[in-house]
Amino acid sequence: MNNRGGLLAGLALGGLIFCLGFIAPLLVTADPYAIHPAYALQPPSLMFPLGTDELGRNELWLILSGSFATLSVALPAAALAFASGVAYGLACGLAPAWVDHVLMRLLDAVLALPSLIVLLFFAALVPLNNISLVLLLGLISWPALARLVRNEALAQRGRDFVLAAEQSGASRFYVARVHLLRVMAPVLVVNGTFMVGDAIFSLSALSFLGLGVQPPQVSWGSLLQSALNIIALDPWWLILPPGLLVFASLLAASLTGQGLLARWGNAR
Amino acid sequence: MMRMVARRLAASGLSIFILVTLVFFMAHLTPGGPAYSILGLKANATSVAQLNARLGLNQPLLQQYGLWWWHLAHGRLGYSYLLNRPVGALLWRYELNTLVFYAIAISLSTGLSILLGLAQGVYFGRWPARLIGAFQLGFYALPPFFIAAMLVLWACVRHRWLPASGMVDLRLAHPGIASYAAHLVLPVITVTLFTTASLSRYFGEAVHEELGRDYVRTARAKGVGFTAILFTHVLRNALRPLVTMLGLSLPYIFTGGVIVESVFNYPGLGWLMWRSALAQDYPILIAIVLVIGLLTVLGNLLADVVNGLLDPRASYE
Amino acid sequence: MNAVLRVENLSAALPRGGRDVPIVEGLNLTINAGEMLALVGESGSGKTIAALSIMRLLPPGATLTGGVWLGGQNLALLPESALRRVRGRDAGMVFQNPLAALNPSRTVASQIAEAWRVHNGGGKNTARVLELLGEVGIPNAAARLGDYPHQFSGGQRQRVMLAMALACAPKLLIADEPTSGLDPLIARQIMELIARLRRELNMAVLFVTHDLSVVEAHADAVQMLYAGKSVEWGSAKQFFTHPRHPYSEALLGSIARVGQARLHNIPGSLPEPEARPPGCRFAPRCAHCQPDCEAAFPPPSQFGATTAACFYPRPVQDRHAGVEALPVTAPRRFITQLQVQHLSVRYAGKTGWFGAKAAMPALRDASFSLGRGECLGVVGESGSGKSTLGRAILQMLPYEGQVLLEDTDFAALHGAARCARRRRLQLVFQDPRESMNPRLRIGEIIAEPLRLQGQLPQAALREKVETLLRRVGLNAQLAGLFPGTLSGGQAQRVAIARALAASPDIIVLDEPTSSLDVSTQAMLLNLLKDIAYTDALSYILISHDFAVVSYMADRIAVLHEGRIVELNDTAALIAAPRHAYTAALIAAAPQPRGV
């Protein structure tokens, strides 16, 4: 597959998932959580295109409302993480050396922990709802980006064009705004794309472990977990859709990010 | 070389100090605090005060912090609230299980990554490399819980080839090594698949990059054959980023581990962390976070040392 | 005839943007035993690709046609396995940038031994390695067998490369830009080493270079490449005294030489391989171009010992008449503008956890003054502290001592006053691409100093930018482009325009021409001279190239190991160098032609 094709496929897939999460749920007229014991565990049919779960709920409705729950938490979280990471990284990159040193040591210690572990730790401690999840995911997933931005800022800061601007009286703020952010724009967009994928993955993993989106709301992760609880009954129609949706989201983020990287990689 | 290791050790020590401090304040400054976590958010004030007194949580924060270091220094990680057993001993048992599991999975994925990466670097731009690239992209995007669920569905439910959960078959009086191995197959496959996806990608890129370097052209100009160039010149230089990645990915492999161990009910550290998080058993959580932090710092240190051995310039500076 | 290498009608094409683009077209050359042929061309002429295609070391996807005859075999048709036995055994190769060309993680001895072992078998061959290292002049070779490439100096690394190429005593040595990137004195040593080895081993040498002055003293034959085609070839002696192709003549005239009054420049720049003109490739830039030059590629015509592919070859001229000697005038007098007193710069040593290493001074006790409209040249090898000196004057580094601009010490100024003063000192960097933000348009880049200086209405700003672009000889339309689309020479002119935008008193030129081709370099130097003359600008010109400095500077300061060892008027310095290092620099620089 060439890079252009990959980029287009990634964007198309991403757009499709976005529509599924934010437009399709509007079409749901019935209560997705309504229980119909008479129709429990039906495989896909004309009446239930994606079958039903062990409580007889329509899996299609569940998937759609789960998509909304997943995306409405993951996307703001990714945005928050992105903003925090860029701000912290730029602050490190522009601050005097000793401030940078202290801030980076702090970051090292935080980076020493995989984000899912920190997430689990906090998810166990704070009351979980959609807003706390956004804050949790957003405030915990940024250190890697911060380090990248800082390293990039430090590398760019010593480049000749920044020195030339400083010779003409450019302030730090001017250098950051005009030079650093513009040069780093491709790196930032690419990593922002990857971050959306990461946020969806982290949220799904948390939900899968029972510490993400809380019942009665469902999400891709929790749907997969509840299917796994009755896996002995071979409910393949309950496992495939949520799993494939997470897969498709990560694939979309990855294809888009790699496509952009290939496109801009040599434009430095 | 020794200087570099000493410097890295000092830096790692500082990282661990900050980590311990962070973990302490993270746990004590979260809204509600541990008492609410144990008793639930609707607990009344008197029972919270009683519990705080029993756990020493009513003392000034700094004093608690000092006490925490004192206990840590003596290897006392506290008692599990729920299991009411000392955390240290509990942790050790679970950690051993995790280590066995990961030793196998990491060796397997490293070997596989080197093979795939070499092929990808050599055949860059041609169909074998594209095939490997598709594999990498696919398994990078497949979340481990989905891989695990599909594997269970296929190998345990449909075909009943392998056990779906646990570490040994509880129905056997004396479970042998075979039963243990059978329980490891699916978790190891899951971890290997998603680890290999990213590791081999890094290595493949490194091989491709090294093959394009000037010294490869020099070797060709000397009349050295391609295979010899690959193994005597390129491999060693390309291994460096792989080693760094391995060091860095130790904790991330473990992250996948929480999910995999929870799917397969494999009693390792990740599983323990999951159960403790659900039960809000915070001394265990803190201890596990510390252990993982330590592992990470050690992983990075190890990667640096190995790279120092691979690269003569690292010890030169 | 005793031809070692015969190349017949060799063409090479590389895949670019989905199609094969011809890089080298119809190359013919012959080298005899003990003879050195210089394959000369500017960047983009295809000379490196030509050298690589002889041994078929081209990047994957390249296509090759024609014949390469070495030792009775046509290498162009040989299967890879047979070719491998020829590489290294019958022909050794030396490349540019030896640090990258050597494997960083294997010892030098093992890499040399490998070159021998591949063709002759055997184990470590320490004796042969020692013999080779001695031959190329590595002192105390026995103690250095376990060392890695990064532990050698630049010149020594190139010697190691030579030892490797000579391991199997090949009949042919192909040297691809072996001296570029090295300091002039070192480059000269390497050149002399290759010339000596050629004589002692009776080896044929193909010497690929962009710099005619490097091969002037040693080459037996010359072949000039321009945009993929040979334009002139034959005896080196006749080529250098009587070049017949207009390009050869122009290029020889654009090389800066010690004591030269005026450099000749070639307008325009080399065409990209995708956009080579039909007919004579040089026609669009040629001063003697006639209409039929653009119709067809001129056939070769022989003139004694050289052959040129030109319809209107240059007549033989009396070289002595052509050399404009430096007019002997009294040194110009200047009003002092900048004073530098006891300037020292110390880079902080690496501070680790186990105490700081002693700080090494990069520059020690430099004192001089600079007059209004004067050009001070600063020469020295890499690591001599010449760039540090420039940056300290520009207030980019902390330093000890004083820098006074019009009797005001920079140390006494703070805040806005300091900023305003600092702005009056501008600089032009070595690499023009690196000195411009690739995501800003040319117009924005030039307008930056103006905008930082204060509010100007948008229209006035645009007008100012256009004036500046024209001032440096560029089309005002360029303002809307990004730097990536410019050629090196154009980009450097934009950098000069940006420096001028701040209306400076002094411009520090840090190696302004060393990343440019010879023909572009002459044009830029002349432009800088004109600007200085009309605007009464002062320059501090920092360069490793003594000839360039002597062409530009009123006075020259020679820096060696962080100290100014000599400072004098240019003419006096050349006539009577007082320091041995100065004398060596002058001797290594290109000398006037025909003298």
PDB file of N, CA and C in Angstrom, chain A residues 1 105-106 108-110 112-114 116-117 120-122 124-125 127 201 204-205 208-209 211 224 228 231-232 234 236 239-240 243-244 246-247 250-251 254-255 258, chain B residues 11 14 18-19 26 30 130 137-138 140-146 149-150 152-153 157-158 201 251 255 258-259 262-263 273-274 277-278 280 285-286 289 292-293 296:
ATOM      1  N   MET A   1       0.857  -1.191   0.000  1.00  0.00           N
ATOM      2  CA  MET A   1       0.000   0.000   0.000  1.00  0.00           C
ATOM      3  C   MET A   1       0.892   1.241   0.000  1.00  0.00           C
ATOM      4  N   ARG A 105      13.419  15.799  35.185  1.00  0.00           N
ATOM      5  CA  ARG A 105      13.564  14.733  36.181  1.00  0.00           C
ATOM      6  C   ARG A 105      12.182  14.273  36.647  1.00  0.00           C
ATOM      7  N   LEU A 106      11.302  15.260  36.882  1.00  0.00           N
ATOM      8  CA  LEU A 106       9.931  14.929  37.278  1.00  0.00           C
ATOM      9  C   LEU A 106       9.270  14.068  36.205  1.00  0.00           C
ATOM     10  N   ASP A 108      10.724  12.221  33.966  1.00  0.00           N
ATOM     11  CA  ASP A 108      11.344  10.892  33.928  1.00  0.00           C
ATOM     12  C   ASP A 108      10.668   9.962  34.923  1.00  0.00           C
ATOM     13  N   ALA A 109      10.444  10.499  36.130  1.00  0.00           N
ATOM     14  CA  ALA A 109       9.835   9.670  37.163  1.00  0.00           C
ATOM     15  C   ALA A 109       8.422   9.269  36.756  1.00  0.00           C
ATOM     16  N   VAL A 110       7.689  10.216  36.164  1.00  0.00           N
ATOM     17  CA  VAL A 110       6.326   9.886  35.736  1.00  0.00           C
ATOM     18  C   VAL A 110       6.361   8.893  34.578  1.00  0.00           C
ATOM     19  N   ALA A 112       8.479   6.735  34.085  1.00  0.00           N
ATOM     20  CA  ALA A 112       8.921   5.417  34.531  1.00  0.00           C
ATOM     21  C   ALA A 112       7.734   4.486  34.701  1.00  0.00           C
ATOM     22  N   LEU A 113       6.553   5.058  34.783  1.00  0.00           N
ATOM     23  CA  LEU A 113       5.369   4.210  34.948  1.00  0.00           C
ATOM     24  C   LEU A 113       4.580   4.175  33.654  1.00  0.00           C
ATOM     25  N   PRO A 114       4.222   2.986  33.212  1.00  0.00           N
ATOM     26  CA  PRO A 114       3.354   2.907  32.032  1.00  0.00           C
ATOM     27  C   PRO A 114       2.039   3.600  32.348  1.00  0.00           C
ATOM     28  N   LEU A 116      -0.974   3.047  31.643  1.00  0.00           N
ATOM     29  CA  LEU A 116      -2.125   2.235  32.053  1.00  0.00           C
ATOM     30  C   LEU A 116      -2.048   1.894  33.536  1.00  0.00           C
ATOM     31  N   ILE A 117      -0.823   1.717  34.053  1.00  0.00           N
ATOM     32  CA  ILE A 117      -0.660   1.415  35.469  1.00  0.00           C
ATOM     33  C   ILE A 117      -1.090   2.607  36.310  1.00  0.00           C
ATOM     34  N   LEU A 120      -4.814   2.863  36.206  1.00  0.00           N
ATOM     35  CA  LEU A 120      -5.463   1.893  37.088  1.00  0.00           C
ATOM     36  C   LEU A 120      -5.400   2.377  38.528  1.00  0.00           C
ATOM     37  N   PHE A 121      -4.212   2.877  38.902  1.00  0.00           N
ATOM     38  CA  PHE A 121      -3.973   3.348  40.257  1.00  0.00           C
ATOM     39  C   PHE A 121      -4.979   4.433  40.630  1.00  0.00           C
ATOM     40  N   PHE A 122      -5.117   5.408  39.735  1.00  0.00           N
ATOM     41  CA  PHE A 122      -6.022   6.511  40.050  1.00  0.00           C
ATOM     42  C   PHE A 122      -7.474   6.119  39.890  1.00  0.00           C
ATOM     43  N   ALA A 124      -8.696   3.503  40.663  1.00  0.00           N
ATOM     44  CA  ALA A 124      -9.101   2.823  41.880  1.00  0.00           C
ATOM     45  C   ALA A 124      -9.378   3.833  42.985  1.00  0.00           C
ATOM     46  N   LEU A 125      -8.775   5.006  42.916  1.00  0.00           N
ATOM     47  CA  LEU A 125      -8.854   5.958  44.026  1.00  0.00           C
ATOM     48  C   LEU A 125      -9.954   6.994  43.876  1.00  0.00           C
ATOM     49  N   PRO A 127     -13.637   8.639  42.401  1.00  0.00           N
ATOM     50  CA  PRO A 127     -14.948   8.219  41.901  1.00  0.00           C
ATOM     51  C   PRO A 127     -15.001   8.379  40.386  1.00  0.00           C
ATOM     52  N   PHE A 201      -7.587   3.520  22.963  1.00  0.00           N
ATOM     53  CA  PHE A 201      -7.096   2.246  23.482  1.00  0.00           C
ATOM     54  C   PHE A 201      -7.105   2.231  25.009  1.00  0.00           C
ATOM     55  N   SER A 204     -10.597   2.033  26.384  1.00  0.00           N
ATOM     56  CA  SER A 204     -11.186   0.709  26.165  1.00  0.00           C
ATOM     57  C   SER A 204     -10.580  -0.306  27.121  1.00  0.00           C
ATOM     58  N   ALA A 205      -9.252  -0.200  27.322  1.00  0.00           N
ATOM     59  CA  ALA A 205      -8.599  -1.132  28.236  1.00  0.00           C
ATOM     60  C   ALA A 205      -9.135  -0.950  29.654  1.00  0.00           C
ATOM     61  N   PHE A 208     -12.540  -2.272  29.827  1.00  0.00           N
ATOM     62  CA  PHE A 208     -12.475  -3.728  29.783  1.00  0.00           C
ATOM     63  C   PHE A 208     -12.171  -4.266  31.170  1.00  0.00           C
ATOM     64  N   LEU A 209     -11.322  -3.552  31.913  1.00  0.00           N
ATOM     65  CA  LEU A 209     -10.946  -3.994  33.249  1.00  0.00           C
ATOM     66  C   LEU A 209     -11.987  -3.580  34.286  1.00  0.00           C
ATOM     67  N   LEU A 211     -12.873  -0.488  35.044  1.00  0.00           N
ATOM     68  CA  LEU A 211     -12.545   0.758  35.723  1.00  0.00           C
ATOM     69  C   LEU A 211     -12.657   1.949  34.784  1.00  0.00           C
ATOM     70  N   LEU A 224     -16.994  -5.774  25.498  1.00  0.00           N
ATOM     71  CA  LEU A 224     -16.120  -6.910  25.265  1.00  0.00           C
ATOM     72  C   LEU A 224     -15.953  -7.724  26.546  1.00  0.00           C
ATOM     73  N   LEU A 228     -16.941 -11.563  27.298  1.00  0.00           N
ATOM     74  CA  LEU A 228     -15.939 -12.529  27.738  1.00  0.00           C
ATOM     75  C   LEU A 228     -16.439 -13.317  28.948  1.00  0.00           C
ATOM     76  N   ILE A 231     -18.159 -16.354  27.689  1.00  0.00           N
ATOM     77  CA  ILE A 231     -17.514 -16.827  26.468  1.00  0.00           C
ATOM     78  C   ILE A 231     -17.740 -18.317  26.250  1.00  0.00           C
ATOM     79  N   ALA A 232     -18.002 -19.048  27.320  1.00  0.00           N
ATOM     80  CA  ALA A 232     -18.238 -20.489  27.185  1.00  0.00           C
ATOM     81  C   ALA A 232     -19.435 -20.760  26.281  1.00  0.00           C
ATOM     82  N   ASP A 234     -19.995 -19.271  23.503  1.00  0.00           N
ATOM     83  CA  ASP A 234     -19.592 -18.971  22.127  1.00  0.00           C
ATOM     84  C   ASP A 234     -20.336 -17.786  21.505  1.00  0.00           C
ATOM     85  N   TRP A 236     -19.921 -15.202  19.555  1.00  0.00           N
ATOM     86  CA  TRP A 236     -18.991 -14.492  18.666  1.00  0.00           C
ATOM     87  C   TRP A 236     -19.532 -13.148  18.210  1.00  0.00           C
ATOM     88  N   ILE A 239     -18.515 -10.440  20.562  1.00  0.00           N
ATOM     89  CA  ILE A 239     -17.083 -10.134  20.683  1.00  0.00           C
ATOM     90  C   ILE A 239     -16.574  -9.355  19.477  1.00  0.00           C
ATOM     91  N   LEU A 240     -16.997  -9.789  18.292  1.00  0.00           N
ATOM     92  CA  LEU A 240     -16.442  -9.176  17.078  1.00  0.00           C
ATOM     93  C   LEU A 240     -16.703  -7.671  16.950  1.00  0.00           C
ATOM     94  N   GLY A 243     -14.671  -5.350  19.434  1.00  0.00           N
ATOM     95  CA  GLY A 243     -13.240  -5.552  19.183  1.00  0.00           C
ATOM     96  C   GLY A 243     -12.823  -4.929  17.869  1.00  0.00           C
ATOM     97  N   LEU A 244     -13.630  -5.162  16.837  1.00  0.00           N
ATOM     98  CA  LEU A 244     -13.288  -4.618  15.521  1.00  0.00           C
ATOM     99  C   LEU A 244     -13.336  -3.093  15.519  1.00  0.00           C
ATOM    100  N   VAL A 246     -12.576  -1.085  18.084  1.00  0.00           N
ATOM    101  CA  VAL A 246     -11.320  -0.595  18.681  1.00  0.00           C
ATOM    102  C   VAL A 246     -10.200  -0.760  17.660  1.00  0.00           C
ATOM    103  N   PHE A 247     -10.157  -1.928  17.038  1.00  0.00           N
ATOM    104  CA  PHE A 247      -9.148  -2.207  16.014  1.00  0.00           C
ATOM    105  C   PHE A 247      -9.192  -1.158  14.915  1.00  0.00           C
ATOM    106  N   LEU A 250      -7.821   2.259  16.085  1.00  0.00           N
ATOM    107  CA  LEU A 250      -6.370   2.287  16.177  1.00  0.00           C
ATOM    108  C   LEU A 250      -5.759   2.267  14.780  1.00  0.00           C
ATOM    109  N   LEU A 251      -6.360   1.475  13.907  1.00  0.00           N
ATOM    110  CA  LEU A 251      -5.864   1.385  12.531  1.00  0.00           C
ATOM    111  C   LEU A 251      -5.975   2.740  11.843  1.00  0.00           C
ATOM    112  N   SER A 254      -3.387   5.087  13.218  1.00  0.00           N
ATOM    113  CA  SER A 254      -2.052   4.677  12.812  1.00  0.00           C
ATOM    114  C   SER A 254      -1.807   4.974  11.332  1.00  0.00           C
ATOM    115  N   LEU A 255      -2.788   4.650  10.492  1.00  0.00           N
ATOM    116  CA  LEU A 255      -2.645   4.903   9.055  1.00  0.00           C
ATOM    117  C   LEU A 255      -2.537   6.394   8.780  1.00  0.00           C
ATOM    118  N   GLN A 258       0.899   7.693  10.155  1.00  0.00           N
ATOM    119  CA  GLN A 258       2.029   7.268   9.331  1.00  0.00           C
ATOM    120  C   GLN A 258       1.988   7.928   7.961  1.00  0.00           C
TER     121      GLN A 258
ATOM    122  N   ALA B  11      21.584   8.743  38.448  1.00  0.00           N
ATOM    123  CA  ALA B  11      20.378   9.325  37.854  1.00  0.00           C
ATOM    124  C   ALA B  11      19.161   8.450  38.141  1.00  0.00           C
ATOM    125  N   LEU B  14      17.920   8.910  41.644  1.00  0.00           N
ATOM    126  CA  LEU B  14      17.126  10.132  41.770  1.00  0.00           C
ATOM    127  C   LEU B  14      15.716   9.901  41.230  1.00  0.00           C
ATOM    128  N   ILE B  18      12.197  10.326  43.332  1.00  0.00           N
ATOM    129  CA  ILE B  18      11.062  11.158  42.914  1.00  0.00           C
ATOM    130  C   ILE B  18       9.814  10.303  42.761  1.00  0.00           C
ATOM    131  N   LEU B  19      10.026   9.100  42.232  1.00  0.00           N
ATOM    132  CA  LEU B  19       8.902   8.197  42.006  1.00  0.00           C
ATOM    133  C   LEU B  19       8.206   7.848  43.320  1.00  0.00           C
ATOM    134  N   MET B  26       0.543  11.081  45.526  1.00  0.00           N
ATOM    135  CA  MET B  26      -0.590  10.730  44.671  1.00  0.00           C
ATOM    136  C   MET B  26      -1.656  10.015  45.488  1.00  0.00           C
ATOM    137  N   THR B  30      -5.289  12.303  46.735  1.00  0.00           N
ATOM    138  CA  THR B  30      -6.460  12.097  45.881  1.00  0.00           C
ATOM    139  C   THR B  30      -7.708  12.394  46.673  1.00  0.00           C
ATOM    140  N   ARG B 130       6.593  -5.611   2.552  1.00  0.00           N
ATOM    141  CA  ARG B 130       5.238  -5.078   2.622  1.00  0.00           C
ATOM    142  C   ARG B 130       4.324  -5.991   3.429  1.00  0.00           C
ATOM    143  N   LEU B 137       1.349  -3.519  11.225  1.00  0.00           N
ATOM    144  CA  LEU B 137       0.271  -2.544  11.368  1.00  0.00           C
ATOM    145  C   LEU B 137      -0.955  -3.201  11.992  1.00  0.00           C
ATOM    146  N   GLY B 138      -1.287  -4.400  11.479  1.00  0.00           N
ATOM    147  CA  GLY B 138      -2.466  -5.108  11.965  1.00  0.00           C
ATOM    148  C   GLY B 138      -2.371  -5.420  13.444  1.00  0.00           C
ATOM    149  N   TYR B 140      -0.353  -4.156  15.599  1.00  0.00           N
ATOM    150  CA  TYR B 140      -0.214  -2.967  16.429  1.00  0.00           C
ATOM    151  C   TYR B 140      -1.604  -2.432  16.774  1.00  0.00           C
ATOM    152  N   ALA B 141      -2.509  -2.498  15.797  1.00  0.00           N
ATOM    153  CA  ALA B 141      -3.834  -1.917  15.995  1.00  0.00           C
ATOM    154  C   ALA B 141      -4.783  -2.870  16.718  1.00  0.00           C
ATOM    155  N   LEU B 142      -4.471  -4.172  16.732  1.00  0.00           N
ATOM    156  CA  LEU B 142      -5.354  -5.116  17.419  1.00  0.00           C
ATOM    157  C   LEU B 142      -5.127  -5.002  18.921  1.00  0.00           C
ATOM    158  N   PRO B 143      -6.135  -4.581  19.681  1.00  0.00           N
ATOM    159  CA  PRO B 143      -5.920  -4.470  21.127  1.00  0.00           C
ATOM    160  C   PRO B 143      -5.743  -5.861  21.743  1.00  0.00           C
ATOM    161  N   PRO B 144      -4.858  -5.998  22.734  1.00  0.00           N
ATOM    162  CA  PRO B 144      -4.569  -7.321  23.281  1.00  0.00           C
ATOM    163  C   PRO B 144      -5.808  -8.021  23.844  1.00  0.00           C
ATOM    164  N   PHE B 145      -6.749  -7.246  24.392  1.00  0.00           N
ATOM    165  CA  PHE B 145      -7.928  -7.933  24.941  1.00  0.00           C
ATOM    166  C   PHE B 145      -8.764  -8.571  23.845  1.00  0.00           C
ATOM    167  N   PHE B 146      -8.709  -7.960  22.642  1.00  0.00           N
ATOM    168  CA  PHE B 146      -9.454  -8.538  21.524  1.00  0.00           C
ATOM    169  C   PHE B 146      -8.742  -9.781  21.007  1.00  0.00           C
ATOM    170  N   ALA B 149      -9.409 -12.480  23.469  1.00  0.00           N
ATOM    171  CA  ALA B 149     -10.784 -12.991  23.406  1.00  0.00           C
ATOM    172  C   ALA B 149     -10.961 -13.910  22.200  1.00  0.00           C
ATOM    173  N   MET B 150     -10.406 -13.500  21.047  1.00  0.00           N
ATOM    174  CA  MET B 150     -10.544 -14.329  19.852  1.00  0.00           C
ATOM    175  C   MET B 150      -9.820 -15.662  20.026  1.00  0.00           C
ATOM    176  N   VAL B 152      -9.252 -17.247  22.813  1.00  0.00           N
ATOM    177  CA  VAL B 152     -10.023 -18.096  23.732  1.00  0.00           C
ATOM    178  C   VAL B 152     -11.210 -18.701  22.992  1.00  0.00           C
ATOM    179  N   LEU B 153     -11.884 -17.854  22.241  1.00  0.00           N
ATOM    180  CA  LEU B 153     -13.068 -18.315  21.515  1.00  0.00           C
ATOM    181  C   LEU B 153     -12.709 -19.470  20.579  1.00  0.00           C
ATOM    182  N   VAL B 157     -12.977 -22.504  23.322  1.00  0.00           N
ATOM    183  CA  VAL B 157     -14.415 -22.762  23.275  1.00  0.00           C
ATOM    184  C   VAL B 157     -14.766 -23.644  22.081  1.00  0.00           C
ATOM    185  N   ARG B 158     -14.261 -23.268  20.894  1.00  0.00           N
ATOM    186  CA  ARG B 158     -14.627 -24.024  19.698  1.00  0.00           C
ATOM    187  C   ARG B 158     -13.943 -25.388  19.670  1.00  0.00           C
ATOM    188  N   ARG B 201       9.127  -3.716  13.969  1.00  0.00           N
ATOM    189  CA  ARG B 201       9.038  -2.527  13.136  1.00  0.00           C
ATOM    190  C   ARG B 201      10.246  -1.613  13.372  1.00  0.00           C
ATOM    191  N   PRO B 251       8.148  -1.827  30.781  1.00  0.00           N
ATOM    192  CA  PRO B 251       6.899  -1.520  31.472  1.00  0.00           C
ATOM    193  C   PRO B 251       5.685  -1.590  30.564  1.00  0.00           C
ATOM    194  N   THR B 255       2.280  -3.560  30.840  1.00  0.00           N
ATOM    195  CA  THR B 255       0.950  -2.972  30.730  1.00  0.00           C
ATOM    196  C   THR B 255       0.015  -3.895  29.988  1.00  0.00           C
ATOM    197  N   VAL B 258      -1.270  -6.604  32.229  1.00  0.00           N
ATOM    198  CA  VAL B 258      -2.431  -6.470  33.116  1.00  0.00           C
ATOM    199  C   VAL B 258      -3.648  -7.021  32.406  1.00  0.00           C
ATOM    200  N   ILE B 259      -3.779  -6.627  31.150  1.00  0.00           N
ATOM    201  CA  ILE B 259      -4.956  -7.035  30.392  1.00  0.00           C
ATOM    202  C   ILE B 259      -4.915  -8.539  30.118  1.00  0.00           C
ATOM    203  N   SER B 262      -5.507 -10.589  33.124  1.00  0.00           N
ATOM    204  CA  SER B 262      -6.889 -10.532  33.586  1.00  0.00           C
ATOM    205  C   SER B 262      -7.793 -11.367  32.685  1.00  0.00           C
ATOM    206  N   VAL B 263      -7.511 -11.384  31.372  1.00  0.00           N
ATOM    207  CA  VAL B 263      -8.342 -12.200  30.477  1.00  0.00           C
ATOM    208  C   VAL B 263      -8.186 -13.675  30.835  1.00  0.00           C
ATOM    209  N   MET B 273      -2.754  -6.587  40.438  1.00  0.00           N
ATOM    210  CA  MET B 273      -3.006  -5.147  40.371  1.00  0.00           C
ATOM    211  C   MET B 273      -4.460  -4.885  39.994  1.00  0.00           C
ATOM    212  N   TRP B 274      -4.935  -5.671  39.043  1.00  0.00           N
ATOM    213  CA  TRP B 274      -6.313  -5.484  38.578  1.00  0.00           C
ATOM    214  C   TRP B 274      -7.295  -5.753  39.722  1.00  0.00           C
ATOM    215  N   ALA B 277      -7.111  -3.069  42.267  1.00  0.00           N
ATOM    216  CA  ALA B 277      -7.710  -1.816  41.823  1.00  0.00           C
ATOM    217  C   ALA B 277      -9.223  -1.897  41.943  1.00  0.00           C
ATOM    218  N   LEU B 278      -9.794  -3.045  41.551  1.00  0.00           N
ATOM    219  CA  LEU B 278     -11.243  -3.204  41.660  1.00  0.00           C
ATOM    220  C   LEU B 278     -11.661  -3.149  43.120  1.00  0.00           C
ATOM    221  N   GLN B 280      -9.938  -1.667  45.494  1.00  0.00           N
ATOM    222  CA  GLN B 280      -9.352  -0.461  46.077  1.00  0.00           C
ATOM    223  C   GLN B 280      -8.449  -0.792  47.256  1.00  0.00           C
ATOM    224  N   LEU B 285      -1.655  -1.705  45.685  1.00  0.00           N
ATOM    225  CA  LEU B 285      -1.494  -0.885  44.484  1.00  0.00           C
ATOM    226  C   LEU B 285      -0.199  -0.096  44.534  1.00  0.00           C
ATOM    227  N   ILE B 286       0.045   0.545  45.679  1.00  0.00           N
ATOM    228  CA  ILE B 286       1.253   1.367  45.811  1.00  0.00           C
ATOM    229  C   ILE B 286       2.490   0.501  45.627  1.00  0.00           C
ATOM    230  N   VAL B 289       2.942  -0.366  41.981  1.00  0.00           N
ATOM    231  CA  VAL B 289       3.412   0.780  41.214  1.00  0.00           C
ATOM    232  C   VAL B 289       4.907   0.985  41.445  1.00  0.00           C
ATOM    233  N   ILE B 292       6.905  -1.699  39.609  1.00  0.00           N
ATOM    234  CA  ILE B 292       6.967  -1.457  38.164  1.00  0.00           C
ATOM    235  C   ILE B 292       7.894  -0.294  37.854  1.00  0.00           C
ATOM    236  N   GLY B 293       7.809   0.750  38.697  1.00  0.00           N
ATOM    237  CA  GLY B 293       8.714   1.876  38.505  1.00  0.00           C
ATOM    238  C   GLY B 293      10.160   1.428  38.575  1.00  0.00           C
ATOM    239  N   THR B 296      11.188  -0.412  35.511  1.00  0.00           N
ATOM    240  CA  THR B 296      11.412   0.478  34.378  1.00  0.00           C
ATOM    241  C   THR B 296      12.794   1.102  34.440  1.00  0.00           C
TER     242      THR B 296
END
